[in-house]
PDB file of C-alpha atoms and ligand atoms in Angstrom:
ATOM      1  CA  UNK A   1      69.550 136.029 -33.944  1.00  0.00           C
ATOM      2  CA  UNK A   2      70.435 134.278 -30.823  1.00  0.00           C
ATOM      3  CA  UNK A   3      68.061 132.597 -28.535  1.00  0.00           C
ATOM      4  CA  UNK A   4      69.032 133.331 -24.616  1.00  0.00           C
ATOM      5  CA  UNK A   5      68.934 131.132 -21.375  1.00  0.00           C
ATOM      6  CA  UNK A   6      66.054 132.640 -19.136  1.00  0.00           C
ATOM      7  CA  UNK A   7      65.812 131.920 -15.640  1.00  0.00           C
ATOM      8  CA  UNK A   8      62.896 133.353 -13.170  1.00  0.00           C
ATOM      9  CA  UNK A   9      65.344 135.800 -11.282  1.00  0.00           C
ATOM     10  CA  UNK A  10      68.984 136.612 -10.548  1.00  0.00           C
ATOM     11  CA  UNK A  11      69.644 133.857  -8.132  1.00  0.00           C
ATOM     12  CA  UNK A  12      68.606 131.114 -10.140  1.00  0.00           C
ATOM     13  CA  UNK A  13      70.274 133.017 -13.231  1.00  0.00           C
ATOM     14  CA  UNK A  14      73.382 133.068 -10.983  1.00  0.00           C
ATOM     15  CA  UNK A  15      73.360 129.632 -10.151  1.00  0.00           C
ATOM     16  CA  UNK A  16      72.880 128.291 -13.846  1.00  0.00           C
ATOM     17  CA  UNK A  17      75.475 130.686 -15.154  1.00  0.00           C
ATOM     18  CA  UNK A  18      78.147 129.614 -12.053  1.00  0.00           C
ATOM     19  CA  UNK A  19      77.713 125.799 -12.620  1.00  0.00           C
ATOM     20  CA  UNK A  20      78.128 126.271 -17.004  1.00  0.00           C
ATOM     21  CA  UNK A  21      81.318 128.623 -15.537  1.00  0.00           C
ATOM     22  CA  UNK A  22      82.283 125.567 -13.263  1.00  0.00           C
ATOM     23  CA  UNK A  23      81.692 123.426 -16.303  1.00  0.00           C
ATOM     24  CA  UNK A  24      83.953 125.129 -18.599  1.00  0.00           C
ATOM     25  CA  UNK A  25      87.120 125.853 -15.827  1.00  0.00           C
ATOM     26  CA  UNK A  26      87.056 122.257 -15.022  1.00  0.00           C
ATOM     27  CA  UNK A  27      87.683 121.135 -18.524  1.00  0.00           C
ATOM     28  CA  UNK A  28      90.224 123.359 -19.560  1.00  0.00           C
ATOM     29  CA  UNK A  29      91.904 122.934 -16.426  1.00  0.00           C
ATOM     30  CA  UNK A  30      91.446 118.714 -17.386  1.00  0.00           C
ATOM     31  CA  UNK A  31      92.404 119.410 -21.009  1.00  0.00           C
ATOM     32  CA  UNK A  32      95.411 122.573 -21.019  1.00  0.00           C
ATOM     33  CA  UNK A  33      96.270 122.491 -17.388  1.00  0.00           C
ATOM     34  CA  UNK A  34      95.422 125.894 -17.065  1.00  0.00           C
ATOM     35  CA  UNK A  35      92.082 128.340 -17.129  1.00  0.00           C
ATOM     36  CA  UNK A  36      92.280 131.878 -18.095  1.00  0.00           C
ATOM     37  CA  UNK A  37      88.556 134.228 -17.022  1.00  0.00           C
ATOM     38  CA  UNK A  38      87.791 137.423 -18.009  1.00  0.00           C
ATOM     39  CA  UNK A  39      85.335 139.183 -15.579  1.00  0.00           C
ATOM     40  CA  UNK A  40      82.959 141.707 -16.047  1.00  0.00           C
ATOM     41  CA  UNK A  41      82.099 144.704 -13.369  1.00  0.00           C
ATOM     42  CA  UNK A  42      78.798 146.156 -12.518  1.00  0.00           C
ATOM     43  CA  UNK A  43      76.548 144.454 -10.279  1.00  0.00           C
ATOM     44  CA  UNK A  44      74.544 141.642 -11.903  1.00  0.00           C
ATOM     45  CA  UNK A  45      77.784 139.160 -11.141  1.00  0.00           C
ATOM     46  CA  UNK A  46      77.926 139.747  -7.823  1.00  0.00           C
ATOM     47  CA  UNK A  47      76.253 136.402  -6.724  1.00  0.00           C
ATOM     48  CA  UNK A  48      77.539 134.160  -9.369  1.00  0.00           C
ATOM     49  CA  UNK A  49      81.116 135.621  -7.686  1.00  0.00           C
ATOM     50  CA  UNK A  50      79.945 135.195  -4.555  1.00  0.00           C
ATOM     51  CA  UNK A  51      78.654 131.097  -5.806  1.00  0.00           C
ATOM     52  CA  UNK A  52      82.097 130.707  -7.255  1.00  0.00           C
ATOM     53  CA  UNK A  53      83.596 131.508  -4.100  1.00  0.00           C
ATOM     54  CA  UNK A  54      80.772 128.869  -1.728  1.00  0.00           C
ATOM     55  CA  UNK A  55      79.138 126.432  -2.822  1.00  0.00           C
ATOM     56  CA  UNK A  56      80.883 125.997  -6.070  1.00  0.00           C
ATOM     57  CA  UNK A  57      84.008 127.137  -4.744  1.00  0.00           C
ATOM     58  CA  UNK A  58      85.416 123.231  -3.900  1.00  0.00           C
ATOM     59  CA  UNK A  59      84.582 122.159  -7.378  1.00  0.00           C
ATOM     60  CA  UNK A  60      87.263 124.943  -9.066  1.00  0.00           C
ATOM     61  CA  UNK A  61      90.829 124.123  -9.362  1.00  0.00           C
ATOM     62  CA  UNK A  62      91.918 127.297  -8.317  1.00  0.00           C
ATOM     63  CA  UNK A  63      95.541 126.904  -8.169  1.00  0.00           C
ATOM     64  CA  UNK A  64      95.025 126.516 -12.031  1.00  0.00           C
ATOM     65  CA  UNK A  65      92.908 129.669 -12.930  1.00  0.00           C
ATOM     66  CA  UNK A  66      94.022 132.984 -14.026  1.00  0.00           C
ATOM     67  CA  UNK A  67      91.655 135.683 -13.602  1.00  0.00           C
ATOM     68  CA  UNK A  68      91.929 138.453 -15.942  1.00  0.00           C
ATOM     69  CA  UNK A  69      89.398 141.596 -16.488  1.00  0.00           C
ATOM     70  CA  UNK A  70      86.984 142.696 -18.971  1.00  0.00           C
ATOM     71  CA  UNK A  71      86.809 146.203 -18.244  1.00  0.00           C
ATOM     72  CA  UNK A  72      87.795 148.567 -15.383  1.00  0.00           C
ATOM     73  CA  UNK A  73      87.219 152.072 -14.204  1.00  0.00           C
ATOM     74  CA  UNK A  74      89.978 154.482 -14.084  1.00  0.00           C
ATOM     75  CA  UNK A  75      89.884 154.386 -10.594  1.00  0.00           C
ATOM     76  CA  UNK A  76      91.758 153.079  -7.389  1.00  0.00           C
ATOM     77  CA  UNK A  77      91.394 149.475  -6.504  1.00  0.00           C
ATOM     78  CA  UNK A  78      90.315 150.661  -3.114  1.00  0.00           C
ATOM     79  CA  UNK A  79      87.486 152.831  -4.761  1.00  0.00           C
ATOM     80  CA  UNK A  80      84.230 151.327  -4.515  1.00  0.00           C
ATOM     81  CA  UNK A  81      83.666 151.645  -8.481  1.00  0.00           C
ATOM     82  CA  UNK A  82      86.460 149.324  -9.010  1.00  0.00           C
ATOM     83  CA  UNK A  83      85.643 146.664 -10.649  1.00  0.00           C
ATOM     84  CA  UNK A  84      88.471 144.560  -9.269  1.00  0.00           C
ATOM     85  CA  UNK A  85      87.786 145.753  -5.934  1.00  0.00           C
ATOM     86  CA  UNK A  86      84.334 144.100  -6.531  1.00  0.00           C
ATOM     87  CA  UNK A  87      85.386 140.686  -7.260  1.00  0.00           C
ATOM     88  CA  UNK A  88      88.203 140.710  -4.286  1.00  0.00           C
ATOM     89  CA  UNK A  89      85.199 141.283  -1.987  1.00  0.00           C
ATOM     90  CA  UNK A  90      82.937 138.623  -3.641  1.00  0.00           C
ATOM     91  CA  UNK A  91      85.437 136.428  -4.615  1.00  0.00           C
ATOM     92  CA  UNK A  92      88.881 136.669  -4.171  1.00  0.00           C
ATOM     93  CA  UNK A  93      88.927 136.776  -0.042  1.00  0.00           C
ATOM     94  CA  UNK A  94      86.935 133.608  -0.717  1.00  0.00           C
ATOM     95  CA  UNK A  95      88.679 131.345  -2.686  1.00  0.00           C
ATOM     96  CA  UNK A  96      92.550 129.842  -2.076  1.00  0.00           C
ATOM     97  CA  UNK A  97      94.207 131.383  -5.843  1.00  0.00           C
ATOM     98  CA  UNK A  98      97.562 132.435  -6.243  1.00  0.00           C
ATOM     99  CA  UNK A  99      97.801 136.128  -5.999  1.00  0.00           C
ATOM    100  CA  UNK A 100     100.313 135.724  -9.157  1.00  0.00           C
ATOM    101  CA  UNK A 101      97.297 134.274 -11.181  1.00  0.00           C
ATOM    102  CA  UNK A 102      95.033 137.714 -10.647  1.00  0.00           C
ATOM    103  CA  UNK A 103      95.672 140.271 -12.818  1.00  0.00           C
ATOM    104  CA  UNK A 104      93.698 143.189 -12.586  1.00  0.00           C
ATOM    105  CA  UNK A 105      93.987 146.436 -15.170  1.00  0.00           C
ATOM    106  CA  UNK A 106      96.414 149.088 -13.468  1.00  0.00           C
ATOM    107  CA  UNK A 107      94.729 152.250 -13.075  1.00  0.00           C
ATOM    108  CA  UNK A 108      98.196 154.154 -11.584  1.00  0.00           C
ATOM    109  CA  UNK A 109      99.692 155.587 -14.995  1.00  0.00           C
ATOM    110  CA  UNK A 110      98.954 159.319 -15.152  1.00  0.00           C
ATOM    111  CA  UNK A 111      98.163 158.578 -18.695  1.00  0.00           C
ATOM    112  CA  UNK A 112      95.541 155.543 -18.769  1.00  0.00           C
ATOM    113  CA  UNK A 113      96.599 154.770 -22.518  1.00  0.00           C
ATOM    114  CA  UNK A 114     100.233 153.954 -20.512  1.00  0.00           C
ATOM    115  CA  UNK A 115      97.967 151.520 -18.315  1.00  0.00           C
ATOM    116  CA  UNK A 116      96.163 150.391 -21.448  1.00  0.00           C
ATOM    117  CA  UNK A 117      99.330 149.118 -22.810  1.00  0.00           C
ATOM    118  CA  UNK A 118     100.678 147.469 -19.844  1.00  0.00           C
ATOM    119  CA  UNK A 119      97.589 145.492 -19.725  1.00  0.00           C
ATOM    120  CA  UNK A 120      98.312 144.787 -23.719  1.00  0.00           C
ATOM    121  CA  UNK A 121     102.058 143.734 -22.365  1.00  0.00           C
ATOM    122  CA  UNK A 122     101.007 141.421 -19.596  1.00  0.00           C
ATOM    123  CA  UNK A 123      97.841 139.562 -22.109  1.00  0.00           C
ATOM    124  CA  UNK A 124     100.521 138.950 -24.793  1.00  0.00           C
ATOM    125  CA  UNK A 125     103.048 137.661 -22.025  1.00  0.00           C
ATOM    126  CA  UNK A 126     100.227 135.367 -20.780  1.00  0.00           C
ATOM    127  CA  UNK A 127      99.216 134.436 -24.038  1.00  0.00           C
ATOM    128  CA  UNK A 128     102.459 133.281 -26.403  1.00  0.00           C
ATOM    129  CA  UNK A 129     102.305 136.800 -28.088  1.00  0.00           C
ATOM    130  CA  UNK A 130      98.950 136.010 -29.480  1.00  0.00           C
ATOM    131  CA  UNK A 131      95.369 136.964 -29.381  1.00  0.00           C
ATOM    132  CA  UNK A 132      94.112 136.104 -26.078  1.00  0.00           C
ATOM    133  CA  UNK A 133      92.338 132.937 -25.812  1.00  0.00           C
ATOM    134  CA  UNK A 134      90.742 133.536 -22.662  1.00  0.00           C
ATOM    135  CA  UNK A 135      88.102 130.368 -21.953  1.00  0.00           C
ATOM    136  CA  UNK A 136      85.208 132.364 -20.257  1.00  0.00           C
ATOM    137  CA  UNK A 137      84.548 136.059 -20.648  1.00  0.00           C
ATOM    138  CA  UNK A 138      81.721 137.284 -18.502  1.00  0.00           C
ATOM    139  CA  UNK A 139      80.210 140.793 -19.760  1.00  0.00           C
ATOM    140  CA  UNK A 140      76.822 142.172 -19.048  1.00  0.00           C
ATOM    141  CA  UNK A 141      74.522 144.826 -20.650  1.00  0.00           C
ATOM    142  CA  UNK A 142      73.736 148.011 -20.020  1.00  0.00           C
ATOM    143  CA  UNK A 143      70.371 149.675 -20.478  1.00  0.00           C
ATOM    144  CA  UNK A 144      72.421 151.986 -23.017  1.00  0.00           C
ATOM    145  CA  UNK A 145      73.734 148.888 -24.790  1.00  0.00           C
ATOM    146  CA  UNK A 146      77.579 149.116 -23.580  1.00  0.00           C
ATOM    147  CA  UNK A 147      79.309 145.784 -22.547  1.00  0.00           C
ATOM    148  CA  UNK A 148      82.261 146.006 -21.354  1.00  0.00           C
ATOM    149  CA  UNK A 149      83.515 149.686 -21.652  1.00  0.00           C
ATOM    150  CA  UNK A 150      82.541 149.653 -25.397  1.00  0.00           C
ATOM    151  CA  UNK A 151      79.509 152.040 -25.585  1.00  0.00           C
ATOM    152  CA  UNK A 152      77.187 153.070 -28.760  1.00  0.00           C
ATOM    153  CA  UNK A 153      79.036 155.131 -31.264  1.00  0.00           C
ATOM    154  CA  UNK A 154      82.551 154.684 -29.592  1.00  0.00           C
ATOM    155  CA  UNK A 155      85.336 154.879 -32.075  1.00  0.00           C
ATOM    156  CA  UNK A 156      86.575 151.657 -29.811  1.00  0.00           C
ATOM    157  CA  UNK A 157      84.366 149.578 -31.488  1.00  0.00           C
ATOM    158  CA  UNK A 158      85.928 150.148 -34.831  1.00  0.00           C
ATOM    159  CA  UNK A 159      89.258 149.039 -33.198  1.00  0.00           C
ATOM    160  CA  UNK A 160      90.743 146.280 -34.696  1.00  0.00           C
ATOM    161  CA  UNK A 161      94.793 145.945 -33.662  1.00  0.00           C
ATOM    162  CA  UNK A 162      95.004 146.540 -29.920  1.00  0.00           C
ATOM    163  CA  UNK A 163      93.504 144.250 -27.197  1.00  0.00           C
ATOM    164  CA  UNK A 164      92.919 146.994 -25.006  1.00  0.00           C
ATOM    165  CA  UNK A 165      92.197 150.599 -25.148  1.00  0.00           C
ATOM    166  CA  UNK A 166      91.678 153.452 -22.855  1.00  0.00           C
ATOM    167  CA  UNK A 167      88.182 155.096 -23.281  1.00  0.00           C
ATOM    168  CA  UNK A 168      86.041 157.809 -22.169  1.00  0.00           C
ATOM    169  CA  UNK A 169      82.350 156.785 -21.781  1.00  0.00           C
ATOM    170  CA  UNK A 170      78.928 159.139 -20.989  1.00  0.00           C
ATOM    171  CA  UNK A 171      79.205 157.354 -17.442  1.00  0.00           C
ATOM    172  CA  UNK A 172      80.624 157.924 -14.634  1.00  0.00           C
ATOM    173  CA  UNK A 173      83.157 157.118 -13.827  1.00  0.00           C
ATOM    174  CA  UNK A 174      84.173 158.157 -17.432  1.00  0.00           C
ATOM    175  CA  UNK A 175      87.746 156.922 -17.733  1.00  0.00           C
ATOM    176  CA  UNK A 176      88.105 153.406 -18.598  1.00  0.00           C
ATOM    177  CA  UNK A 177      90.141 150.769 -19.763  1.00  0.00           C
ATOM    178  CA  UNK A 178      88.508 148.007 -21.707  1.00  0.00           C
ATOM    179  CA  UNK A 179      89.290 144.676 -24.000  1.00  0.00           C
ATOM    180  CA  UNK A 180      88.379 145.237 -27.851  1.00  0.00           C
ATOM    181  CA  UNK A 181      85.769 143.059 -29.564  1.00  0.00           C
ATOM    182  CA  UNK A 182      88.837 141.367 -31.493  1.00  0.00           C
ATOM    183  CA  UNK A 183      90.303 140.972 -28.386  1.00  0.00           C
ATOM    184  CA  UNK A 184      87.057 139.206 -27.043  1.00  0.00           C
ATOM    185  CA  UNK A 185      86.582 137.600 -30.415  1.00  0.00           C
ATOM    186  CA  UNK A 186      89.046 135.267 -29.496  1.00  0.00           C
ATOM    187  CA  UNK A 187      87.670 133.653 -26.654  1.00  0.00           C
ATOM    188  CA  UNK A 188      86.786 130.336 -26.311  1.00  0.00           C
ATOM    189  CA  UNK A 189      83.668 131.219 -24.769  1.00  0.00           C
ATOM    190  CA  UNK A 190      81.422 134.654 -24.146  1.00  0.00           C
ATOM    191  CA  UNK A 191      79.061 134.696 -21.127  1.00  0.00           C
ATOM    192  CA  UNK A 192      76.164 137.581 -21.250  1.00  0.00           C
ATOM    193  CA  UNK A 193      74.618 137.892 -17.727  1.00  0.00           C
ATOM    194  CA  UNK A 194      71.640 140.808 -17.827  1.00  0.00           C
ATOM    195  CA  UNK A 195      68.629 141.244 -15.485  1.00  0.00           C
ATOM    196  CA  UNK A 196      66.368 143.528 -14.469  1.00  0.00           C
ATOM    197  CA  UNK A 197      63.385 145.098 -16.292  1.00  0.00           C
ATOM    198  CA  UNK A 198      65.642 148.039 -16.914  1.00  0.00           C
ATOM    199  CA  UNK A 199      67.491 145.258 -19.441  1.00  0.00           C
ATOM    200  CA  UNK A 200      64.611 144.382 -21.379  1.00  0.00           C
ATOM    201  CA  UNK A 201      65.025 146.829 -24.366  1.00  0.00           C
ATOM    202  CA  UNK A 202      68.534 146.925 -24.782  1.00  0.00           C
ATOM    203  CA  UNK A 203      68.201 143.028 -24.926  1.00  0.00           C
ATOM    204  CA  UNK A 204      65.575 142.785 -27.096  1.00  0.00           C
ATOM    205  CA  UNK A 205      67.656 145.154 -28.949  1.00  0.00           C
ATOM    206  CA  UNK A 206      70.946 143.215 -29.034  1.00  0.00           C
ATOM    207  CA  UNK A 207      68.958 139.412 -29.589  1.00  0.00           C
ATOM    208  CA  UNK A 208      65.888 141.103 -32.031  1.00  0.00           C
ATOM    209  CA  UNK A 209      67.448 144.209 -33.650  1.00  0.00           C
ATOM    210  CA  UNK A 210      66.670 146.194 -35.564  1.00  0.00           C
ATOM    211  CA  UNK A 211      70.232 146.909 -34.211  1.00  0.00           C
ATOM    212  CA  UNK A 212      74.172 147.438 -35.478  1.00  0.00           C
ATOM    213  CA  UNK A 213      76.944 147.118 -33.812  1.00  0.00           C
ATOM    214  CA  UNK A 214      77.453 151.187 -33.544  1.00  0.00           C
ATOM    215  CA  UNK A 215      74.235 151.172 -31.230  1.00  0.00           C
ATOM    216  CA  UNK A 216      74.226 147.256 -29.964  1.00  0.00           C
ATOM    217  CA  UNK A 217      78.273 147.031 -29.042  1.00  0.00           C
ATOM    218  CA  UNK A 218      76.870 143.249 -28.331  1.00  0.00           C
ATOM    219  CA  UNK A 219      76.868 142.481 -31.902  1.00  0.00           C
ATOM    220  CA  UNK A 220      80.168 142.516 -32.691  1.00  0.00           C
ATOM    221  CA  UNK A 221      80.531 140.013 -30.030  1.00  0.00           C
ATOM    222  CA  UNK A 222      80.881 137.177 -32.427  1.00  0.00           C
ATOM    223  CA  UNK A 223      84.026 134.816 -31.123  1.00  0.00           C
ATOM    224  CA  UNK A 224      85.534 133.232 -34.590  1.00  0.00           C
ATOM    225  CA  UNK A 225      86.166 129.676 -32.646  1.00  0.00           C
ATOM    226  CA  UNK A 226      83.902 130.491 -29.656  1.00  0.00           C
ATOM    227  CA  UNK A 227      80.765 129.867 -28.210  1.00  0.00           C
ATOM    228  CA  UNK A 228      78.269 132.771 -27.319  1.00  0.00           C
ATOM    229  CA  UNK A 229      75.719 132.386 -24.271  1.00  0.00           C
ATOM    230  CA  UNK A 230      72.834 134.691 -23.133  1.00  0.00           C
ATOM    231  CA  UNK A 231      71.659 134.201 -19.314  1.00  0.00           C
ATOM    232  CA  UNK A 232      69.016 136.303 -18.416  1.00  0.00           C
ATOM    233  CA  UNK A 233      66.301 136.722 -16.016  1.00  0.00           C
ATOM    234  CA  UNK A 234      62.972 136.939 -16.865  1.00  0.00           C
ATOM    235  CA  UNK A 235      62.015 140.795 -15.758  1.00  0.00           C
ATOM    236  CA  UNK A 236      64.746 141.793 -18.650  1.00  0.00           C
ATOM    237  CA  UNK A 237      63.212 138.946 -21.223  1.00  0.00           C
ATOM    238  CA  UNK A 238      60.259 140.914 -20.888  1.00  0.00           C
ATOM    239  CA  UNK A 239      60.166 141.985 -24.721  1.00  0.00           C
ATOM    240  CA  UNK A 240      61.632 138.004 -25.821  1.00  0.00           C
ATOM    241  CA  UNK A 241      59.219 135.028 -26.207  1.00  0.00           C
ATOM    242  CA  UNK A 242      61.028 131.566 -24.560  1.00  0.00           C
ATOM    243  CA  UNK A 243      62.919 131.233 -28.441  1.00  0.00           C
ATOM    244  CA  UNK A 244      63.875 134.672 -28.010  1.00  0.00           C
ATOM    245  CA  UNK A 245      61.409 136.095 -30.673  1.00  0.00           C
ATOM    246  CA  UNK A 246      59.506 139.266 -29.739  1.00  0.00           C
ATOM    247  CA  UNK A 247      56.298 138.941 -27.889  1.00  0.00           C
ATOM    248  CA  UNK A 248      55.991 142.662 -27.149  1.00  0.00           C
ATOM    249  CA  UNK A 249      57.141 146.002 -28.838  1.00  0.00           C
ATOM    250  CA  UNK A 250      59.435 147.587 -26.093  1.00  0.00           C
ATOM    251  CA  UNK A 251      58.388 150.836 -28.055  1.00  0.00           C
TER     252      UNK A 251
HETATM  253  C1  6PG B   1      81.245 148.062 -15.984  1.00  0.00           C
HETATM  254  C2  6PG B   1      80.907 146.934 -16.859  1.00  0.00           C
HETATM  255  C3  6PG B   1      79.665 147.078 -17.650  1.00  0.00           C
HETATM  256  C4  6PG B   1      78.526 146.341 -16.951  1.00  0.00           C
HETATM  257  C5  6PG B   1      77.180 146.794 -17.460  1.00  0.00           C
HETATM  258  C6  6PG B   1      76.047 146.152 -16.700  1.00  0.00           C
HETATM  259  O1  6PG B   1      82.378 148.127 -15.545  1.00  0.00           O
HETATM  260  O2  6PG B   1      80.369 148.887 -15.719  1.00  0.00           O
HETATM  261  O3  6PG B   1      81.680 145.878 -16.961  1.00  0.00           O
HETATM  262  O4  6PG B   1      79.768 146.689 -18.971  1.00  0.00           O
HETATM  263  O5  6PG B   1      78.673 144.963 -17.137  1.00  0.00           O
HETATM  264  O6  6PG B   1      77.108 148.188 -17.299  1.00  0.00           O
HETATM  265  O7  6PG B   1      76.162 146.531 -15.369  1.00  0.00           O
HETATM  266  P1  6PG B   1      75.177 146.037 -14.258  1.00  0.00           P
HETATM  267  O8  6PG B   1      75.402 144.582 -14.077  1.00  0.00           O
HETATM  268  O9  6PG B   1      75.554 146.815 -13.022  1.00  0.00           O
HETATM  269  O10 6PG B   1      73.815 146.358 -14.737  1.00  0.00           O
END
């Protein structure tokens, strides 16, 4: 059971989750030299990217930060499912970092378990040959339950040696690529950001149960040295009280 951080609507949500984000780059930047973020697609970030990249845009070291991604769709950046094309038009033509320092998952390979791999390559490069220790990962929640590109009853979320897989999903579009839960098990910090009423019962879900991880992919988000965060807005708290107990039966 997890309590969850519940704001009135998506722009104060977005400005509460962008100034803990601000929070943590700034200190690992002050304490390593270096930040490393995992983003998440879909729209609910859109204006914490677009905060990140205004008003709390001066406050970010960016020639420090590495941005890395959660999940992507098998598409091309220039598609407008991308997720990376997302952030470059919330974020990236906004902010002075290093083109070097983004790495987005390649979508080329004819086979996207080759492009899986790469991505594998280029996190152990980054990251001494280790797990990943990214500081922030930002995922959000589907009504269905996915995060990420792990969705009920994959056999991904089973997956316990590779940092990143190639999946199909029931979604369009259906090929993916998309970190493991070991892989975001070793972050430093894990970031939910859900809202909308269309939330509310895949939250309750994920913070209430009855649940697994099989059907709520969000419970095997459990970082071993890591901190886990819920910001939500209050149309997809519907079903949580303020401690995040039930106050209704989504059913
Ligand atoms: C993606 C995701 C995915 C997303 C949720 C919520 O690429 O689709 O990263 O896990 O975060 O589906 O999406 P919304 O914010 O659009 O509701």
């Amino acid at each position: 059971m997890q309590g969850a951080h519940v704001l009135p609507d998506i722009d104060a949500l977005s400005r509460a989750a962008a100034a803990e984000a601000v929070g943590i780059i700034r200190s690992a930047v002050a304490q390593r030299g270096t930040c490393a973020l995992a983003l998440s697609g879909g729209n609910t970030p859109r204006s914490l990217y677009r905060l990140l990249g205004t008003a709390y845009g001066e406050q970010i070291p960016w020639e420090h930060v590495h941005l890395f991604w959660g999940d992507e769709r098998y598409v091309s950046p220039d598609d407008p499912a991308s997720n990376y094309r997302m952030v470059r038009e919330t974020l990236l033509n906004a902010v002075p970092i290093p083109a070097a320092q983004v790495h987005p998952m390649p979508t080329g390979h004819a086979d996207p378990n080759d492009a899986a791999r790469e991505y594998e390559v280029l996190l152990k490069r980054k990251f001494n040959d280790d797990w990943p220790r990214f500081d922030l990962i930002l995922l959000g929640l589907a009504p269905d339950g996915h995060i990420a590109s792990l969705f009920p009853g994959s056999k991904a979320l089973v997956e316990d040696k590779r940092r990143v897989v190639a999946v199909r999903v029931p979604k369009e579009p259906p090929q993916r690529l998309t970190l493991t839960l070991p892989a975001i098990n070793h972050a430093a910090n894990v970031h939910f950001l859900v809202a909308g009423r269309s939330k509310a019962g895949a939250l309750h879900r994920a913070l209430v149960g009855p649940c697994d991880v099989q059907t709520c992919p969000a419970l095997g988000v459990k970082p071993m040295d890591g901190t886990v965060a819920w910001w939500v807005d209050e149309a997809a708290a519907t079903f949580l009280s303020a401690e995040g107990r039930p106050r209704a039966s989504p059913h």
